[in-house]
PDB file of C-alpha atoms in Angstrom:
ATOM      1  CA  UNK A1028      63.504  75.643-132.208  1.00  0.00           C
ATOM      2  CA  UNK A1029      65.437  76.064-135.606  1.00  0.00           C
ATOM      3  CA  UNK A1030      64.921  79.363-136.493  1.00  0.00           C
ATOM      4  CA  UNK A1031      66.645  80.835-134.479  1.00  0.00           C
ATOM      5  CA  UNK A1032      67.611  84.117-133.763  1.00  0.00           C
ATOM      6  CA  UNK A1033      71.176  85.300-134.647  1.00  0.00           C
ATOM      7  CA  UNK A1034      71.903  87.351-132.057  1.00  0.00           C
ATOM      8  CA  UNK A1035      71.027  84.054-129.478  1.00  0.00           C
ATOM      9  CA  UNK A1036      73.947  82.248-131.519  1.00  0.00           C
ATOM     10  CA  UNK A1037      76.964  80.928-129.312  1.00  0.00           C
ATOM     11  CA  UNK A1038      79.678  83.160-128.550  1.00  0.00           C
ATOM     12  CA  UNK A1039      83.048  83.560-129.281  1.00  0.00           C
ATOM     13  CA  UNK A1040      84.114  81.513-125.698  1.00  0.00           C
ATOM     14  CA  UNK A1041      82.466  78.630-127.060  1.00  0.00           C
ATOM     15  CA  UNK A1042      85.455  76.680-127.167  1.00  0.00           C
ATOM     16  CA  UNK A1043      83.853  73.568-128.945  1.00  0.00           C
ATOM     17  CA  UNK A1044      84.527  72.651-132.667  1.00  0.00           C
ATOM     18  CA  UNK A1045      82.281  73.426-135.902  1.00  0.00           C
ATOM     19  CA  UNK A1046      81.182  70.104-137.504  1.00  0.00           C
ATOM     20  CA  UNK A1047      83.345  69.746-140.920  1.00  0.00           C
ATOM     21  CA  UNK A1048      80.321  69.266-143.371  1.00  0.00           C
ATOM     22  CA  UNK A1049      79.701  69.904-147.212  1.00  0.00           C
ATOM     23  CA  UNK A1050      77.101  72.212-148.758  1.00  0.00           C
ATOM     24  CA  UNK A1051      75.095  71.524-152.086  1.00  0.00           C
ATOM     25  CA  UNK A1052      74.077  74.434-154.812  1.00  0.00           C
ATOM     26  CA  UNK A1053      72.060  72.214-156.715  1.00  0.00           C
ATOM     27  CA  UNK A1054      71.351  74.169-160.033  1.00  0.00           C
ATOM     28  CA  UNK A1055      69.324  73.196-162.857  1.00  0.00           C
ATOM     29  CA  UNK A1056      69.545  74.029-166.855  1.00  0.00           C
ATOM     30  CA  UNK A1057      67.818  77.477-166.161  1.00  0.00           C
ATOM     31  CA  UNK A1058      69.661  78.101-163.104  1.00  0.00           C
ATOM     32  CA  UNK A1059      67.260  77.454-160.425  1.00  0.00           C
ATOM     33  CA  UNK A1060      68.507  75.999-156.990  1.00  0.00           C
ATOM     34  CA  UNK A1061      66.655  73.170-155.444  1.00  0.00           C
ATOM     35  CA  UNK A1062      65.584  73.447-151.477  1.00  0.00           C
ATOM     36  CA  UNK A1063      64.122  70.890-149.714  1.00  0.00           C
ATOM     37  CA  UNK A1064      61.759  71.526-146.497  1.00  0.00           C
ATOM     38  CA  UNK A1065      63.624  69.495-143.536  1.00  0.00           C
ATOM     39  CA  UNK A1066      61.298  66.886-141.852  1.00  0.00           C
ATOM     40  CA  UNK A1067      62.432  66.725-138.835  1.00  0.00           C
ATOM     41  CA  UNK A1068      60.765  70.714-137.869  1.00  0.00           C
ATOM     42  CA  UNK A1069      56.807  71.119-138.618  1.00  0.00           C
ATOM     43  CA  UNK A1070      56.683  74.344-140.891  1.00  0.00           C
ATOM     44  CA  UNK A1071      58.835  76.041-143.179  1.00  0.00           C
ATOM     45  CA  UNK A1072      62.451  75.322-142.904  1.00  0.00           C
ATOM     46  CA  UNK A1073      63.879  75.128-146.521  1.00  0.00           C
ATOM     47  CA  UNK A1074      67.715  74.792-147.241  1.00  0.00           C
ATOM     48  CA  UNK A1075      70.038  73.181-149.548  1.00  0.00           C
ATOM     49  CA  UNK A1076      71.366  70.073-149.423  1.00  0.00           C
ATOM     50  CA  UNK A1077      74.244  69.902-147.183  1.00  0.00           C
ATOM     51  CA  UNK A1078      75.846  67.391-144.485  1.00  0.00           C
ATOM     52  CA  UNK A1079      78.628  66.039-142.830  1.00  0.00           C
ATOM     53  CA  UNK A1080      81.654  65.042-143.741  1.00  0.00           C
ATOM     54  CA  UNK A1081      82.927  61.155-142.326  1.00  0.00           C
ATOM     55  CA  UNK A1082      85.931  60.505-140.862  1.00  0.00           C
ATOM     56  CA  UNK A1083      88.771  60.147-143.740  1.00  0.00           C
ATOM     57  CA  UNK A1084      86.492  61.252-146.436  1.00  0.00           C
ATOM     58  CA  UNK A1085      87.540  63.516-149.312  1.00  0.00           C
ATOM     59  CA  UNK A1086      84.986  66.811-149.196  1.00  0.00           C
ATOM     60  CA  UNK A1087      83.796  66.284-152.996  1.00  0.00           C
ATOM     61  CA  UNK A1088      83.074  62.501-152.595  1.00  0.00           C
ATOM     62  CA  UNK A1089      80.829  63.922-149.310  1.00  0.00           C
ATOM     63  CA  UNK A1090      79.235  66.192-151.882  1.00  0.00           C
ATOM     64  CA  UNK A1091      78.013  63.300-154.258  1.00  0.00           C
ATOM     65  CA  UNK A1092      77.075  61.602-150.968  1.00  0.00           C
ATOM     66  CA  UNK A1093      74.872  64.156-150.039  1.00  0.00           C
ATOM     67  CA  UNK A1094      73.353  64.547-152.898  1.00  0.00           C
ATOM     68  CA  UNK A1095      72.588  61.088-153.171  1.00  0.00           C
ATOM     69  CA  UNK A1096      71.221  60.228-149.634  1.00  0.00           C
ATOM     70  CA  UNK A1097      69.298  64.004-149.478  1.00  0.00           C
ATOM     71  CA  UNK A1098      68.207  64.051-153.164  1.00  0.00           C
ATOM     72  CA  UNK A1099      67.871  60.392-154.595  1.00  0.00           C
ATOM     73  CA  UNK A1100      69.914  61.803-157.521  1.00  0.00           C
ATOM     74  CA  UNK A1101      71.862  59.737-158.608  1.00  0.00           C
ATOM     75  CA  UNK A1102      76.332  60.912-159.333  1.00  0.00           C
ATOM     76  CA  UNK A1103      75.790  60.417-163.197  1.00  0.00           C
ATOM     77  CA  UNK A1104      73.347  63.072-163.089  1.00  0.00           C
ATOM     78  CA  UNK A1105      75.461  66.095-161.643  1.00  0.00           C
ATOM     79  CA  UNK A1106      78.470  67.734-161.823  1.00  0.00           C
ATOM     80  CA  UNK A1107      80.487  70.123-160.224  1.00  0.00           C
ATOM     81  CA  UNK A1108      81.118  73.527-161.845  1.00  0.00           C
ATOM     82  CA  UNK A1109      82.867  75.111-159.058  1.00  0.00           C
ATOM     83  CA  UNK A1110      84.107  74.529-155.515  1.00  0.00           C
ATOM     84  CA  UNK A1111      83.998  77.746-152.834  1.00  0.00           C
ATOM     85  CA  UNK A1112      87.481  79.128-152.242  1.00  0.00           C
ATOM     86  CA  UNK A1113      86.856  79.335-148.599  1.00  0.00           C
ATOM     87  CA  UNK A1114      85.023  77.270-145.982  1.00  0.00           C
ATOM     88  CA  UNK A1115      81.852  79.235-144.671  1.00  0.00           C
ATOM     89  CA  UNK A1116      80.971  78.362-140.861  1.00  0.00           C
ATOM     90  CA  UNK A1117      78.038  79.295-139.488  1.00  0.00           C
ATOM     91  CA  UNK A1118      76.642  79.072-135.329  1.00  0.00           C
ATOM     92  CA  UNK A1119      73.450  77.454-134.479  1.00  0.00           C
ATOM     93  CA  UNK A1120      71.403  79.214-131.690  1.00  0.00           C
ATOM     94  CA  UNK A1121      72.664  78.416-128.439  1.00  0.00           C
ATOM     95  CA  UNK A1122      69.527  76.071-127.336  1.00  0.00           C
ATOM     96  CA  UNK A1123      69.998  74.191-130.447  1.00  0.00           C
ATOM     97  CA  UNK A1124      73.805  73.654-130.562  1.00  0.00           C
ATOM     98  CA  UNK A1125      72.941  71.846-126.991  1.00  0.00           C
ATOM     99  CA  UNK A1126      70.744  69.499-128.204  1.00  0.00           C
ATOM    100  CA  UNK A1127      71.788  68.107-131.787  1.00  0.00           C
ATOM    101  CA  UNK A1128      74.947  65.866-131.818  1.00  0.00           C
ATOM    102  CA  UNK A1129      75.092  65.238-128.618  1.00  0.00           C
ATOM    103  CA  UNK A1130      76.116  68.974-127.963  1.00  0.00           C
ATOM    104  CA  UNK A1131      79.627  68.682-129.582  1.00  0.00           C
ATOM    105  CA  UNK A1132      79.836  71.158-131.697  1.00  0.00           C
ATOM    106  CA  UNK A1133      78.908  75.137-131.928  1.00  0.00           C
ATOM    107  CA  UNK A1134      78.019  74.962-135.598  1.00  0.00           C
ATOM    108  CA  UNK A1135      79.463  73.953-138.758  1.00  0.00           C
ATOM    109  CA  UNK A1136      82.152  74.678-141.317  1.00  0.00           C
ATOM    110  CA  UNK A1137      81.101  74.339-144.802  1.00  0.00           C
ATOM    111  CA  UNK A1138      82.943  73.424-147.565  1.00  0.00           C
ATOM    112  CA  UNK A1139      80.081  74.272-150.940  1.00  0.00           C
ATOM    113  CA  UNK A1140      80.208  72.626-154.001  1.00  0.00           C
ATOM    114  CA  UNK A1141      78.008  74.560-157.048  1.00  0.00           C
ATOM    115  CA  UNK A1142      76.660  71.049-159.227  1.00  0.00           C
ATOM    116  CA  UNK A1143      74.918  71.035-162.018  1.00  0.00           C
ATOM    117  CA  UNK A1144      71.885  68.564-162.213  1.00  0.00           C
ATOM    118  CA  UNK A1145      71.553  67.106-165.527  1.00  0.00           C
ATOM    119  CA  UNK A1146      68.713  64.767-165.147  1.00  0.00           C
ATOM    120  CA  UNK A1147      65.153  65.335-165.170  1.00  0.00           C
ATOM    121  CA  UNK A1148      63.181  65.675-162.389  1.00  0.00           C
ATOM    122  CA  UNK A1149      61.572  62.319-162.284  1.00  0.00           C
ATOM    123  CA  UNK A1150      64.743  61.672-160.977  1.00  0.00           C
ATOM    124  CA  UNK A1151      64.688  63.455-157.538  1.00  0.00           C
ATOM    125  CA  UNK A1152      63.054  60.791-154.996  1.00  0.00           C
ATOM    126  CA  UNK A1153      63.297  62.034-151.214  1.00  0.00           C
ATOM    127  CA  UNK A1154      62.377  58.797-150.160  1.00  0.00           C
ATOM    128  CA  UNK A1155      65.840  57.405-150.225  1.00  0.00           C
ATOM    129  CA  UNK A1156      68.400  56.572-147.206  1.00  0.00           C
ATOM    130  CA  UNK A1157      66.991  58.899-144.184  1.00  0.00           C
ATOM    131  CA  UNK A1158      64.526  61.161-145.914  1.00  0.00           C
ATOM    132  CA  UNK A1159      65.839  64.634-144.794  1.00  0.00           C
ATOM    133  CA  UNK A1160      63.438  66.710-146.479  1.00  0.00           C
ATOM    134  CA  UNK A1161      59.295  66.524-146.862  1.00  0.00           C
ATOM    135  CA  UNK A1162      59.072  68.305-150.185  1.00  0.00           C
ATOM    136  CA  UNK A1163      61.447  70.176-152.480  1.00  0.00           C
ATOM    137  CA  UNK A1164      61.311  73.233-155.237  1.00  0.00           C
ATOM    138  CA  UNK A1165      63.328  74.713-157.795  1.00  0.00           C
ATOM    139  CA  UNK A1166      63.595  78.312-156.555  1.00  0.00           C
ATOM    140  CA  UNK A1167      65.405  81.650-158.329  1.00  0.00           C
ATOM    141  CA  UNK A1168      69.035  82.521-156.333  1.00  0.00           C
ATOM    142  CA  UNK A1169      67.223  86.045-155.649  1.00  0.00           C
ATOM    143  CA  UNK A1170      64.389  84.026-153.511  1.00  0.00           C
ATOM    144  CA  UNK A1171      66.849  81.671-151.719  1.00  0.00           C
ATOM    145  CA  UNK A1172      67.889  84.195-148.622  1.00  0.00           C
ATOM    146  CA  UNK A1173      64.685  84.586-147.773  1.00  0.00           C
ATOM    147  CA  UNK A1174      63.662  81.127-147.548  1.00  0.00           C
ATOM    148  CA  UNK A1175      66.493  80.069-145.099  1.00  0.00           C
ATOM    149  CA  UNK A1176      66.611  80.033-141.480  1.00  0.00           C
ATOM    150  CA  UNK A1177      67.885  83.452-140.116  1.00  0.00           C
ATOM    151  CA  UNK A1178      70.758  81.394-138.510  1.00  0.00           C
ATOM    152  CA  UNK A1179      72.304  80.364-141.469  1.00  0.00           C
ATOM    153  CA  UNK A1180      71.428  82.964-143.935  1.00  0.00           C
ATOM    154  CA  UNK A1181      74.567  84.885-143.299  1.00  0.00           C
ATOM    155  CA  UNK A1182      76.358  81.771-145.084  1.00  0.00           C
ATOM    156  CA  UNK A1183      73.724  81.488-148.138  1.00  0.00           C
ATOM    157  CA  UNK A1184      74.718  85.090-148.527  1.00  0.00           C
ATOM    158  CA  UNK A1185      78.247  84.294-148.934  1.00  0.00           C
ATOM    159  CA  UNK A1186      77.986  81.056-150.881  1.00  0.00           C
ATOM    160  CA  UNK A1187      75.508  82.951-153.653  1.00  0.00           C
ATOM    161  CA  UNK A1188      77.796  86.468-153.657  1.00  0.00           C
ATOM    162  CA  UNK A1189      80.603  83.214-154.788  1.00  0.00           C
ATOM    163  CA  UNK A1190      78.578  81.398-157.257  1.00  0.00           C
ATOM    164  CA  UNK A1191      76.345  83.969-158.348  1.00  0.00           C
ATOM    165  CA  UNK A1192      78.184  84.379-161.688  1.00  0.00           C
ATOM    166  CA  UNK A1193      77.655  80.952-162.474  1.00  0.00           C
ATOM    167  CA  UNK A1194      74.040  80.673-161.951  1.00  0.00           C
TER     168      UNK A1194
END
């Protein structure tokens, strides 16, 4: 269970943290954002890059992380053109915020970083680190909502109303 319905999210007495983590708008030279399909849930589940932050680490340096370990790009070959103004936080659905990390947290807090990719895309290689996704697309900002889990699409909405007039 990923999808997840919104309204099954956790409450406002959940008294347990959100997970610090980055998120990744990956855009290429005509503005597309990559998505990967996560591996770890049969069927459609596409998002963009994004994880956690480690203890002591600087949020940007996460971002190149991520990208790295989620992408196999390597940090020569993107950039960041902006960083949100605000940290977006999202709840997963109560039966999942149980399960994943051990049940510590309700959700997570997102710091997002728009990059520019300036390779080519010989360069992407999911099989790097812990592959995270199965496959991965180039896909217009107007498509992206639609794509994402209805858990966290509340926070795409937010991060692309930010970036938009960059793309």
């Amino acid at each position: 269970m990923i999808d997840g319905d919104p309204s099954e999210s956790t409450d406002d007495h959940d008294n347990r943290p959100y997970r610090p983590c980055v998120g990744i708008m990956l855009l290429n030279r005509e503005g597309a954002v990559f998505v990967g399909n996560r591996i770890d849930v049969p069927g459609d589940h596409w998002q963009m890059p994004q994880g956690g932050i480690d203890e002591g680490e600087d949020p940007v340096d996460a971002a190149f992380r991520e990208v790295q370990e989620e992408t196999g790009i390597d940090a020569s070959k993107v950039e960041i053109i902006r960083q949100s103004k605000a940290w977006h936080s999202y709840d997963l659905p109560k039966p999942l915020s149980r399960k994943i990390w051990r049940g510590k947290y309700r959700g997570q807090t997102q710091c997002w970083f728009a990059m520019r990719f300036t390779g080519q895309d010989s360069d992407i290689n999911l099989n790097t680190h812990k592959a995270e996704f199965a496959q991965w697309r180039w896909v217009s900002l107007e498509d992206l909502p639609a794509l994402i889990v209805p858990f966290k699409r509340h926070t795409y909405q937010q991060v692309i109303a930010e970036f938009q007039e960059i793309v």
